[in-house]
C-alpha angles and dihedrals in degrees: 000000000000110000109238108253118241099246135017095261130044119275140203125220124186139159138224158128128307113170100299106338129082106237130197114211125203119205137182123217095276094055102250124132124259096177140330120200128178131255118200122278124340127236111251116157118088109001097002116203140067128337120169125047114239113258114232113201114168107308097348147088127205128177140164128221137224086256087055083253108148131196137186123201146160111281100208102040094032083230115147117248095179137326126186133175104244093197086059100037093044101029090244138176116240116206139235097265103029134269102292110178131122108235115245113221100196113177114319087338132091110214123217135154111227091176095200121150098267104021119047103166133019137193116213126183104263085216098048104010088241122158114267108170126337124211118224140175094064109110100181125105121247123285127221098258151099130257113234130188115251110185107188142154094354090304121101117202136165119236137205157140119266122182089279109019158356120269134188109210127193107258100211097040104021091241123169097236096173142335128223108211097230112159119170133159121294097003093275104159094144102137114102110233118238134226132222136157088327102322134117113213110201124192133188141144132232089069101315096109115166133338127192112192126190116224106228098199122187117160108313095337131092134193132188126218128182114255103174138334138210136174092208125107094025090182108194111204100317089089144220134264127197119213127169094340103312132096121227133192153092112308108208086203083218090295088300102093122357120202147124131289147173127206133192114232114219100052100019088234112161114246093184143340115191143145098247123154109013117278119196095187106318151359148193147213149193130197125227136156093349094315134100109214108212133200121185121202091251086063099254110142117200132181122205135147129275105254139141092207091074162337093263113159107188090188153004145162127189122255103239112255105250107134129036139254127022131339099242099144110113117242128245132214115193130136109358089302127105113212118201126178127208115167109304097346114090105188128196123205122199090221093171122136126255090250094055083048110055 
């Protein structure tokens, strides 16, 4: 069943830099402020700004800076519950470019990834911030993704990607219940995994390409194995969607040449692989309704329809340029409305069709 909002109107949340201090922004639909609160120290050595997108769960907001530290508030009121610094609490190892995931709330946890040398994933109480399991044996720092759930087989993990590899943990113990080897420069593993009908889909540049595993699921125990592998569409941090089986995104063509690209996936059989729109360094994309929306770092913004017979954009327009350096910032898509995010600006687009509007 649909969760109640927490007011009687939607509502925007973002993140983001002021000063020094991280600070989360509610919004109504009209862009003007609610409330902002502080939340601990912001992230400002290479790329400073925001990372991860605030978690809404009920009546409450979590997120996690660029420093690991977390805090949980009201989401209607903006006032703390509880907040703690997971690298201190959990002797974890922050990353070049700061800890960028979204936090999970699965059930009654928060999910977060500490990567420290003894602890890897933790689970906190998503009402007190209390310690529910912790996952060891990893080694490996934190990645740049995002947990997500993967129910399977009776058996329900969390997987993400950590600086070296993909892991699948137990959701209700924290148990390690397997580990992908999956190295790559610089520890970027930044893009999120996807799930689908027992299949994990990995991403990453720098020669990784594309990876599809099978979840080999008996009891309370899992396995990987290696179904196919491409190094086509290497998408950087921009992300991949699936739609329809096929996979869909920016390939960074390890920094030599960056396009666009779709994959089956069954097979990982490339569909297409073009320049397409103009590409400084990355871009992103979202799906809604049949279209990809697509937003490139140099703020063009393209629609075009999902399909594996070709790179076909029907339309675009170019973000003003009100604030500096590249567009990273993922698009949304939510009623009728398309949200896009440069620096400081947050815009909103009506994209509904003639027919909803009149």
């Amino acid at each position: 069943p649909p969760r109640p909002t927490p007011f009687p109107y939607p509502t925007l949340f973002r993140s983001g830099n002021v000063e020094n201090n991280t600070v989360i922004t509610a919004l109504d639909m009209s862009g003007n402020v609610f409330w902002q609160t502080e939340s601990g120290p912001a992230f400002t050595k290479s790329y400073p700004g925001s990372r991860s997108t605030p978690t809404i769960d009920g009546d409450k907001l979590y997120y996690l800076n660029g420093n690991g530290h977390i805090v949980c508030l009201k989401a209607k009121t903006g006032e703390k519950v509880w907040s703690l610094n997971i690298l201190e609490k959990f002797q974890g190892r922050n990353i070049q470019w700061g800890l960028s995931e979204s936090l999970l709330v699965d059930g009654q946890n928060v999910i977060c990834s500490p990567g420290g040398e003894e602890i890897s994933m933790v689970a906190l109480d998503k009402d007190t911030g209390e310690t529910v399991w912790t996952c060891p044996g990893v080694v490996d720092k934190p990645g740049y993704a995002s947990p997500i759930v993967v129910d399977y087989g009776g058996l329900r993990q969390i997987v993400t990607m950590m600086s070296a590899s993909a892991i699948g943990v137990a959701a209700d113990t924290g148990k390690l219940l397997w580990k992908y080897d999956h190295p790559i420069q610089f520890d970027v593993n930044i893009v999120t995994p996807i799930y689908h009908d027992g299949h994990i889909i990995l991403s990453a540049t720098l020669k990784s390409g594309v990876t599809m595993l099978k979840l080999n699921v008996a009891g309370d125990s899992c396995t990987v194995e290696k179904v196919w592998h491409t190094v086509e569409l290497d998408n950087e941090h921009g992300g991949i969607v699936l739609v329809d089986g096929y996979l869909y995104g920016h390939a960074d063509g390890s920094h030599k040449w960056r396009h666009w690209a779709c994959l089956e996936l069954e097979t990982g059989k490339t569909m297409y692989s073009v320049d397409g729109l103009p590409v400084d360094r990355s871009a992103t994309l979202t799906y809604a309704d049949g279209m990809l929306y697509l937003l490139t770092d140099g703020g063009t913004v393209a629609l075009m329809p999902a399909s594996p017979e070709g790179f076909n954009v029907i339309s675009q327009f170019q973000l003003p340029k009100e604030s500096k350096g590249p567009v990273w910032a993922h698009p949304v898509v939510c009623g009728g409305r398309l949200y896009l995010r440069h620096g400081d600006f947050l815009y909103a687009y009506d994209v509904r069709s003639d027919e909803t509007n009149n």
